[in-house]
Structure formats: structure tokens, C-alpha cells
């Protein structure tokens, strides 16, 4: 149920990107699917085992959820077009992305734990689940992936996955009750949501670096030039 909500939110985020780019229905479906499901498919291919072929082959519920999200976004956008639909605002798109990001990321971490993958794959699986779809979406939309320019994105879900791993370890050490496991997941989800919202609100990024350019010497060799060299 919680994963379905995350898939729906991520699909809404992808559909909004398509609307802003002026895509028609098929383009909206493709971007929504890539955003919501692309990372999970890449993750399953790499994990292999029971996760291959991808879970989408055996369980089509997530595909129907994506189609429902596309239908909802398209209908609301159509009937509110004259009123500058709220679906076109950055606020709505951002919040949909954060919710989908958090749920899908923790689900990716949990899947790595469930299939018994080495512990290093827990954060990798979480990052792939959220970033894989975003990168595919940006490739199709011919946009630069903003996270490569210093925005914190995958790093947040990696930290969240490590928090989940630590909480599950404590739960396993103290009491193996399903209730404690659920509590660990909820606490990790709340922390992940809070961290992602904090990154967006306070614009937390990597420190800016001085840009450099390459110039060719007469001999054909390349050297890096600082801004003072170019002045």
C-alpha cells in the first residue's frame, strides 16, 4: 500500500515534467513510467535472483498505478487549464517527487536486505531505485541531470538506507517482532522525508568549485585555465 502511494507520487512527478515540456499523452505515459519504475527495473536486473526478470513481469499493479496517475494528472490539467492549474506549479511537482523519492528509496533498500545481497548493495539499491528513473527521464527529455551539478539527491537516500539498516539491526538484536520492524521503517521514512525537505528548503548543495576551461597549446596539449588566466 505504501509503495503504491510512492509509485503514484513519482509517476505524478514525471507526468508534470512531461506537461511542462508540452508532451502529448504518449510522452506523458513514457516519462511517468520512467520516473516511477525505471530505477526499480535497473535495480532488479543488477540484483538478479528472484528479482529477475523484473517484478513488473509478474506483478502489473504498479503499471496500472502509473496509468492511473497519468489519467489523474491529465484530467485535472485539462479541466483547470484556464485557471493556471496547480499541477503546473513547482510546489506540487516538488512535493510529489519528495514523497515518491522517500518511499521508493527505502523500498529499494529493503529489497536488497530481503534478497540477502551484500550490505554494500543496500545503499546502492536505494540510490538506483530513486536515481535510475530520474536519469532515464532526463535523458529522454534531453535535460542535464541536476544532481550531477551539486544538488543533494542520491546522497540523502543513501543516508536514509543506512539509518534503516541500523534500526533493523537494533530491532533484530532486541526483539524480532514485526511491530518493531514496521516502526523502524516508519522512523527511517520520516527521517528521510525530513532530510529531503530540508535539502530543498535550505538549498543545501556541495560547495561551489571554480570553473575551469581547457585550452589547446600550439603543440596540441591541453591545460586547465583558471578564471584569472582567462581574464
PDB file of C-alpha atoms in Angstrom:
ATOM      1  CA  UNK A   1       0.000   0.000   0.000  1.00  0.00           C
ATOM      2  CA  UNK A   2       2.747   2.444   0.980  1.00  0.00           C
ATOM      3  CA  UNK A   3       4.835   1.501  -2.070  1.00  0.00           C
ATOM      4  CA  UNK A   4       1.826   2.006  -4.322  1.00  0.00           C
ATOM      5  CA  UNK A   5       1.427   5.528  -2.968  1.00  0.00           C
ATOM      6  CA  UNK A   6       5.123   6.186  -3.636  1.00  0.00           C
ATOM      7  CA  UNK A   7       4.842   4.913  -7.206  1.00  0.00           C
ATOM      8  CA  UNK A   8       1.779   7.104  -7.756  1.00  0.00           C
ATOM      9  CA  UNK A   9       3.584  10.195  -6.426  1.00  0.00           C
ATOM     10  CA  UNK A  10       6.672   9.518  -8.561  1.00  0.00           C
ATOM     11  CA  UNK A  11       4.505   8.982 -11.647  1.00  0.00           C
ATOM     12  CA  UNK A  12       2.746  12.298 -10.973  1.00  0.00           C
ATOM     13  CA  UNK A  13       6.147  13.984 -10.796  1.00  0.00           C
ATOM     14  CA  UNK A  14       7.182  12.509 -14.155  1.00  0.00           C
ATOM     15  CA  UNK A  15       3.846  13.401 -15.746  1.00  0.00           C
ATOM     16  CA  UNK A  16       4.257  17.015 -14.609  1.00  0.00           C
ATOM     17  CA  UNK A  17       7.680  17.170 -16.257  1.00  0.00           C
ATOM     18  CA  UNK A  18       6.091  15.958 -19.490  1.00  0.00           C
ATOM     19  CA  UNK A  19       3.330  18.568 -19.244  1.00  0.00           C
ATOM     20  CA  UNK A  20       5.839  21.377 -18.748  1.00  0.00           C
ATOM     21  CA  UNK A  21       7.689  20.191 -21.836  1.00  0.00           C
ATOM     22  CA  UNK A  22       4.469  20.224 -23.832  1.00  0.00           C
ATOM     23  CA  UNK A  23       4.353  16.455 -24.424  1.00  0.00           C
ATOM     24  CA  UNK A  24       1.198  14.714 -25.578  1.00  0.00           C
ATOM     25  CA  UNK A  25      -0.414  11.684 -23.936  1.00  0.00           C
ATOM     26  CA  UNK A  26       2.151   9.095 -25.050  1.00  0.00           C
ATOM     27  CA  UNK A  27       5.027  11.290 -23.923  1.00  0.00           C
ATOM     28  CA  UNK A  28       3.358  11.764 -20.535  1.00  0.00           C
ATOM     29  CA  UNK A  29       2.957   7.993 -20.140  1.00  0.00           C
ATOM     30  CA  UNK A  30       6.607   7.337 -21.048  1.00  0.00           C
ATOM     31  CA  UNK A  31       8.064   9.953 -18.685  1.00  0.00           C
ATOM     32  CA  UNK A  32       5.748   8.957 -15.840  1.00  0.00           C
ATOM     33  CA  UNK A  33       6.718   5.295 -16.283  1.00  0.00           C
ATOM     34  CA  UNK A  34      10.436   6.018 -16.427  1.00  0.00           C
ATOM     35  CA  UNK A  35      10.325   8.208 -13.326  1.00  0.00           C
ATOM     36  CA  UNK A  36       8.284   5.780 -11.241  1.00  0.00           C
ATOM     37  CA  UNK A  37       9.518   2.395 -12.487  1.00  0.00           C
ATOM     38  CA  UNK A  38      12.793   2.869 -14.358  1.00  0.00           C
ATOM     39  CA  UNK A  39      15.054   2.788 -11.326  1.00  0.00           C
ATOM     40  CA  UNK A  40      13.386  -0.313  -9.933  1.00  0.00           C
ATOM     41  CA  UNK A  41      13.841  -2.201 -13.190  1.00  0.00           C
ATOM     42  CA  UNK A  42      17.566  -1.332 -13.310  1.00  0.00           C
ATOM     43  CA  UNK A  43      17.904  -2.397  -9.663  1.00  0.00           C
ATOM     44  CA  UNK A  44      16.213  -5.749 -10.289  1.00  0.00           C
ATOM     45  CA  UNK A  45      18.392  -6.503 -13.309  1.00  0.00           C
ATOM     46  CA  UNK A  46      21.543  -5.908 -11.229  1.00  0.00           C
ATOM     47  CA  UNK A  47      20.336  -7.834  -8.162  1.00  0.00           C
ATOM     48  CA  UNK A  48      19.200 -10.786 -10.270  1.00  0.00           C
ATOM     49  CA  UNK A  49      17.984 -13.913  -8.477  1.00  0.00           C
ATOM     50  CA  UNK A  50      14.309 -13.769  -7.608  1.00  0.00           C
ATOM     51  CA  UNK A  51      14.238 -10.139  -8.798  1.00  0.00           C
ATOM     52  CA  UNK A  52      14.928 -11.157 -12.410  1.00  0.00           C
ATOM     53  CA  UNK A  53      13.022 -10.883 -14.593  1.00  0.00           C
ATOM     54  CA  UNK A  54      11.797  -7.668 -13.010  1.00  0.00           C
ATOM     55  CA  UNK A  55       8.873  -7.779 -10.620  1.00  0.00           C
ATOM     56  CA  UNK A  56       6.818  -5.875 -13.198  1.00  0.00           C
ATOM     57  CA  UNK A  57       6.636  -9.034 -15.297  1.00  0.00           C
ATOM     58  CA  UNK A  58       4.847 -10.895 -12.503  1.00  0.00           C
ATOM     59  CA  UNK A  59       3.044  -8.014 -10.803  1.00  0.00           C
ATOM     60  CA  UNK A  60       1.479  -5.433 -13.100  1.00  0.00           C
ATOM     61  CA  UNK A  61      -0.167  -3.430 -10.315  1.00  0.00           C
ATOM     62  CA  UNK A  62       2.484  -0.709 -10.451  1.00  0.00           C
ATOM     63  CA  UNK A  63       1.892  -0.292 -14.194  1.00  0.00           C
ATOM     64  CA  UNK A  64      -1.793   0.320 -13.538  1.00  0.00           C
ATOM     65  CA  UNK A  65      -0.891   2.777 -10.780  1.00  0.00           C
ATOM     66  CA  UNK A  66       1.268   4.742 -13.226  1.00  0.00           C
ATOM     67  CA  UNK A  67      -1.557   4.815 -15.774  1.00  0.00           C
ATOM     68  CA  UNK A  68      -3.956   5.995 -13.060  1.00  0.00           C
ATOM     69  CA  UNK A  69      -1.531   8.793 -12.141  1.00  0.00           C
ATOM     70  CA  UNK A  70      -1.257   9.853 -15.786  1.00  0.00           C
ATOM     71  CA  UNK A  71      -5.046   9.869 -16.133  1.00  0.00           C
ATOM     72  CA  UNK A  72      -5.464  11.914 -12.951  1.00  0.00           C
ATOM     73  CA  UNK A  73      -2.832  14.493 -13.949  1.00  0.00           C
ATOM     74  CA  UNK A  74      -4.182  14.779 -17.491  1.00  0.00           C
ATOM     75  CA  UNK A  75      -7.797  15.207 -16.386  1.00  0.00           C
ATOM     76  CA  UNK A  76      -7.055  17.776 -13.687  1.00  0.00           C
ATOM     77  CA  UNK A  77      -4.774  19.685 -16.030  1.00  0.00           C
ATOM     78  CA  UNK A  78      -7.427  19.671 -18.759  1.00  0.00           C
ATOM     79  CA  UNK A  79     -10.248  20.965 -16.608  1.00  0.00           C
ATOM     80  CA  UNK A  80      -8.160  23.609 -14.837  1.00  0.00           C
ATOM     81  CA  UNK A  81      -6.094  24.792 -17.793  1.00  0.00           C
ATOM     82  CA  UNK A  82      -7.720  28.216 -17.906  1.00  0.00           C
ATOM     83  CA  UNK A  83      -7.018  28.758 -14.222  1.00  0.00           C
ATOM     84  CA  UNK A  84      -3.273  28.055 -14.369  1.00  0.00           C
ATOM     85  CA  UNK A  85      -3.564  24.557 -12.987  1.00  0.00           C
ATOM     86  CA  UNK A  86      -1.915  23.840  -9.638  1.00  0.00           C
ATOM     87  CA  UNK A  87      -0.371  20.803 -11.328  1.00  0.00           C
ATOM     88  CA  UNK A  88       1.931  23.150 -13.234  1.00  0.00           C
ATOM     89  CA  UNK A  89       3.375  24.729 -10.118  1.00  0.00           C
ATOM     90  CA  UNK A  90       6.795  23.768  -8.807  1.00  0.00           C
ATOM     91  CA  UNK A  91       5.335  23.272  -5.332  1.00  0.00           C
ATOM     92  CA  UNK A  92       3.106  20.389  -6.365  1.00  0.00           C
ATOM     93  CA  UNK A  93       5.768  18.744  -8.526  1.00  0.00           C
ATOM     94  CA  UNK A  94       8.415  19.043  -5.814  1.00  0.00           C
ATOM     95  CA  UNK A  95       6.264  17.526  -3.079  1.00  0.00           C
ATOM     96  CA  UNK A  96       5.183  14.656  -5.326  1.00  0.00           C
ATOM     97  CA  UNK A  97       8.834  13.961  -6.106  1.00  0.00           C
ATOM     98  CA  UNK A  98       9.881  14.016  -2.429  1.00  0.00           C
ATOM     99  CA  UNK A  99       7.159  11.571  -1.378  1.00  0.00           C
ATOM    100  CA  UNK A 100       7.860   9.162  -4.224  1.00  0.00           C
ATOM    101  CA  UNK A 101      11.619   9.549  -3.683  1.00  0.00           C
ATOM    102  CA  UNK A 102      11.438   8.619   0.000  1.00  0.00           C
ATOM    103  CA  UNK A 103       9.128   5.623  -0.290  1.00  0.00           C
ATOM    104  CA  UNK A 104      10.737   4.111  -3.385  1.00  0.00           C
ATOM    105  CA  UNK A 105      14.236   4.658  -1.976  1.00  0.00           C
ATOM    106  CA  UNK A 106      13.530   2.813   1.273  1.00  0.00           C
ATOM    107  CA  UNK A 107      11.760   0.072  -0.664  1.00  0.00           C
ATOM    108  CA  UNK A 108      14.905  -0.398  -2.739  1.00  0.00           C
ATOM    109  CA  UNK A 109      16.996  -0.699   0.420  1.00  0.00           C
ATOM    110  CA  UNK A 110      14.540  -3.203   1.905  1.00  0.00           C
ATOM    111  CA  UNK A 111      14.608  -5.321  -1.270  1.00  0.00           C
ATOM    112  CA  UNK A 112      18.398  -5.607  -1.099  1.00  0.00           C
ATOM    113  CA  UNK A 113      18.081  -6.773   2.515  1.00  0.00           C
ATOM    114  CA  UNK A 114      15.292  -9.246   1.718  1.00  0.00           C
ATOM    115  CA  UNK A 115      17.155 -10.924  -1.168  1.00  0.00           C
ATOM    116  CA  UNK A 116      20.236 -11.312   1.016  1.00  0.00           C
ATOM    117  CA  UNK A 117      22.531  -9.122  -1.074  1.00  0.00           C
ATOM    118  CA  UNK A 118      25.845  -7.986   0.463  1.00  0.00           C
ATOM    119  CA  UNK A 119      25.371  -4.985   2.754  1.00  0.00           C
ATOM    120  CA  UNK A 120      27.085  -2.618   0.302  1.00  0.00           C
ATOM    121  CA  UNK A 121      24.142  -3.198  -2.024  1.00  0.00           C
ATOM    122  CA  UNK A 122      21.640  -1.764   0.460  1.00  0.00           C
ATOM    123  CA  UNK A 123      22.565   1.906  -0.201  1.00  0.00           C
ATOM    124  CA  UNK A 124      23.343   1.156  -3.865  1.00  0.00           C
ATOM    125  CA  UNK A 125      19.912  -0.409  -4.354  1.00  0.00           C
ATOM    126  CA  UNK A 126      18.255   2.548  -2.632  1.00  0.00           C
ATOM    127  CA  UNK A 127      20.121   5.057  -4.814  1.00  0.00           C
ATOM    128  CA  UNK A 128      19.407   3.152  -8.016  1.00  0.00           C
ATOM    129  CA  UNK A 129      15.712   2.937  -7.190  1.00  0.00           C
ATOM    130  CA  UNK A 130      15.328   6.723  -6.976  1.00  0.00           C
ATOM    131  CA  UNK A 131      18.034   7.995  -9.318  1.00  0.00           C
ATOM    132  CA  UNK A 132      17.797   5.465 -12.133  1.00  0.00           C
ATOM    133  CA  UNK A 133      14.348   6.610 -13.199  1.00  0.00           C
ATOM    134  CA  UNK A 134      15.266  10.276 -12.855  1.00  0.00           C
ATOM    135  CA  UNK A 135      18.329   9.897 -15.048  1.00  0.00           C
ATOM    136  CA  UNK A 136      16.347   7.990 -17.694  1.00  0.00           C
ATOM    137  CA  UNK A 137      13.688  10.707 -17.609  1.00  0.00           C
ATOM    138  CA  UNK A 138      16.286  13.440 -18.095  1.00  0.00           C
ATOM    139  CA  UNK A 139      17.884  11.546 -20.979  1.00  0.00           C
ATOM    140  CA  UNK A 140      14.554  11.200 -22.790  1.00  0.00           C
ATOM    141  CA  UNK A 141      13.634  14.829 -22.026  1.00  0.00           C
ATOM    142  CA  UNK A 142      17.143  15.930 -23.139  1.00  0.00           C
ATOM    143  CA  UNK A 143      17.850  17.698 -19.860  1.00  0.00           C
ATOM    144  CA  UNK A 144      21.003  17.781 -17.780  1.00  0.00           C
ATOM    145  CA  UNK A 145      20.648  15.715 -14.631  1.00  0.00           C
ATOM    146  CA  UNK A 146      20.675  18.434 -11.961  1.00  0.00           C
ATOM    147  CA  UNK A 147      22.153  16.138  -9.319  1.00  0.00           C
ATOM    148  CA  UNK A 148      25.402  15.998 -11.302  1.00  0.00           C
ATOM    149  CA  UNK A 149      25.772  19.740 -10.693  1.00  0.00           C
ATOM    150  CA  UNK A 150      25.933  19.512  -6.918  1.00  0.00           C
ATOM    151  CA  UNK A 151      22.321  19.072  -5.756  1.00  0.00           C
ATOM    152  CA  UNK A 152      21.994  16.531  -2.961  1.00  0.00           C
ATOM    153  CA  UNK A 153      19.659  13.748  -4.063  1.00  0.00           C
ATOM    154  CA  UNK A 154      21.022  10.219  -4.125  1.00  0.00           C
ATOM    155  CA  UNK A 155      23.187  11.059  -1.120  1.00  0.00           C
ATOM    156  CA  UNK A 156      20.094  11.656   1.013  1.00  0.00           C
ATOM    157  CA  UNK A 157      18.544   8.283   0.253  1.00  0.00           C
ATOM    158  CA  UNK A 158      21.885   6.567   0.843  1.00  0.00           C
ATOM    159  CA  UNK A 159      21.959   8.030   4.354  1.00  0.00           C
ATOM    160  CA  UNK A 160      18.304   7.036   4.838  1.00  0.00           C
ATOM    161  CA  UNK A 161      19.062   3.461   3.798  1.00  0.00           C
ATOM    162  CA  UNK A 162      21.943   3.281   6.288  1.00  0.00           C
ATOM    163  CA  UNK A 163      19.628   4.580   9.030  1.00  0.00           C
ATOM    164  CA  UNK A 164      17.118   1.870   8.113  1.00  0.00           C
ATOM    165  CA  UNK A 165      19.852  -0.747   8.184  1.00  0.00           C
ATOM    166  CA  UNK A 166      20.969   0.406  11.635  1.00  0.00           C
ATOM    167  CA  UNK A 167      17.433   0.448  13.015  1.00  0.00           C
ATOM    168  CA  UNK A 168      16.735  -3.041  11.669  1.00  0.00           C
ATOM    169  CA  UNK A 169      19.967  -4.267  13.255  1.00  0.00           C
ATOM    170  CA  UNK A 170      18.867  -2.848  16.620  1.00  0.00           C
ATOM    171  CA  UNK A 171      15.435  -4.379  16.171  1.00  0.00           C
ATOM    172  CA  UNK A 172      16.926  -7.772  15.372  1.00  0.00           C
ATOM    173  CA  UNK A 173      19.201  -7.566  18.400  1.00  0.00           C
ATOM    174  CA  UNK A 174      16.435  -6.584  20.813  1.00  0.00           C
ATOM    175  CA  UNK A 175      13.215  -8.128  19.609  1.00  0.00           C
ATOM    176  CA  UNK A 176      12.207  -9.725  16.304  1.00  0.00           C
ATOM    177  CA  UNK A 177       8.642  -8.511  16.493  1.00  0.00           C
ATOM    178  CA  UNK A 178       7.038  -7.423  13.183  1.00  0.00           C
ATOM    179  CA  UNK A 179       5.795  -4.353  15.010  1.00  0.00           C
ATOM    180  CA  UNK A 180       9.339  -3.208  15.746  1.00  0.00           C
ATOM    181  CA  UNK A 181      10.332  -3.785  12.129  1.00  0.00           C
ATOM    182  CA  UNK A 182       7.405  -1.654  10.958  1.00  0.00           C
ATOM    183  CA  UNK A 183       8.373   1.030  13.478  1.00  0.00           C
ATOM    184  CA  UNK A 184      11.959   1.032  12.180  1.00  0.00           C
ATOM    185  CA  UNK A 185      10.707   1.527   8.618  1.00  0.00           C
ATOM    186  CA  UNK A 186       8.371   4.357   9.656  1.00  0.00           C
ATOM    187  CA  UNK A 187      11.116   6.155  11.612  1.00  0.00           C
ATOM    188  CA  UNK A 188      13.545   5.844   8.673  1.00  0.00           C
ATOM    189  CA  UNK A 189      10.868   7.120   6.284  1.00  0.00           C
ATOM    190  CA  UNK A 190      10.095  10.163   8.453  1.00  0.00           C
ATOM    191  CA  UNK A 191      13.803  10.994   8.766  1.00  0.00           C
ATOM    192  CA  UNK A 192      14.276  10.601   5.023  1.00  0.00           C
ATOM    193  CA  UNK A 193      11.304  12.830   4.229  1.00  0.00           C
ATOM    194  CA  UNK A 194      12.548  15.460   6.669  1.00  0.00           C
ATOM    195  CA  UNK A 195      16.082  15.357   5.257  1.00  0.00           C
ATOM    196  CA  UNK A 196      14.900  15.714   1.674  1.00  0.00           C
ATOM    197  CA  UNK A 197      12.582  18.616   2.514  1.00  0.00           C
ATOM    198  CA  UNK A 198      15.429  20.290   4.443  1.00  0.00           C
ATOM    199  CA  UNK A 199      17.747  19.971   1.450  1.00  0.00           C
ATOM    200  CA  UNK A 200      15.156  21.651  -0.759  1.00  0.00           C
ATOM    201  CA  UNK A 201      14.127  24.348   1.720  1.00  0.00           C
ATOM    202  CA  UNK A 202      17.651  25.425   2.656  1.00  0.00           C
ATOM    203  CA  UNK A 203      19.134  24.726  -0.795  1.00  0.00           C
ATOM    204  CA  UNK A 204      21.864  22.509   0.615  1.00  0.00           C
ATOM    205  CA  UNK A 205      24.401  21.742  -2.072  1.00  0.00           C
ATOM    206  CA  UNK A 206      28.013  20.765  -2.470  1.00  0.00           C
ATOM    207  CA  UNK A 207      30.430  23.706  -2.143  1.00  0.00           C
ATOM    208  CA  UNK A 208      30.800  25.587  -5.430  1.00  0.00           C
ATOM    209  CA  UNK A 209      34.001  24.994  -7.327  1.00  0.00           C
ATOM    210  CA  UNK A 210      35.860  27.446  -9.529  1.00  0.00           C
ATOM    211  CA  UNK A 211      35.074  26.603 -13.120  1.00  0.00           C
ATOM    212  CA  UNK A 212      37.939  25.714 -15.414  1.00  0.00           C
ATOM    213  CA  UNK A 213      38.222  25.583 -19.144  1.00  0.00           C
ATOM    214  CA  UNK A 214      40.608  23.722 -21.391  1.00  0.00           C
ATOM    215  CA  UNK A 215      42.785  25.442 -23.917  1.00  0.00           C
ATOM    216  CA  UNK A 216      44.916  23.869 -26.605  1.00  0.00           C
ATOM    217  CA  UNK A 217      48.578  24.744 -26.753  1.00  0.00           C
ATOM    218  CA  UNK A 218      50.292  25.096 -30.134  1.00  0.00           C
ATOM    219  CA  UNK A 219      51.658  21.594 -29.663  1.00  0.00           C
ATOM    220  CA  UNK A 220      48.125  20.258 -29.207  1.00  0.00           C
ATOM    221  CA  UNK A 221      48.388  19.512 -25.491  1.00  0.00           C
ATOM    222  CA  UNK A 222      45.585  20.592 -23.124  1.00  0.00           C
ATOM    223  CA  UNK A 223      45.940  22.544 -19.923  1.00  0.00           C
ATOM    224  CA  UNK A 224      43.366  23.770 -17.403  1.00  0.00           C
ATOM    225  CA  UNK A 225      42.917  27.535 -17.233  1.00  0.00           C
ATOM    226  CA  UNK A 226      41.636  29.379 -14.180  1.00  0.00           C
ATOM    227  CA  UNK A 227      39.381  32.422 -14.427  1.00  0.00           C
ATOM    228  CA  UNK A 228      42.378  34.693 -13.853  1.00  0.00           C
ATOM    229  CA  UNK A 229      44.103  33.141 -16.862  1.00  0.00           C
ATOM    230  CA  UNK A 230      41.057  33.886 -18.987  1.00  0.00           C
ATOM    231  CA  UNK A 231      40.686  37.454 -17.736  1.00  0.00           C
TER     232      UNK A 231
END
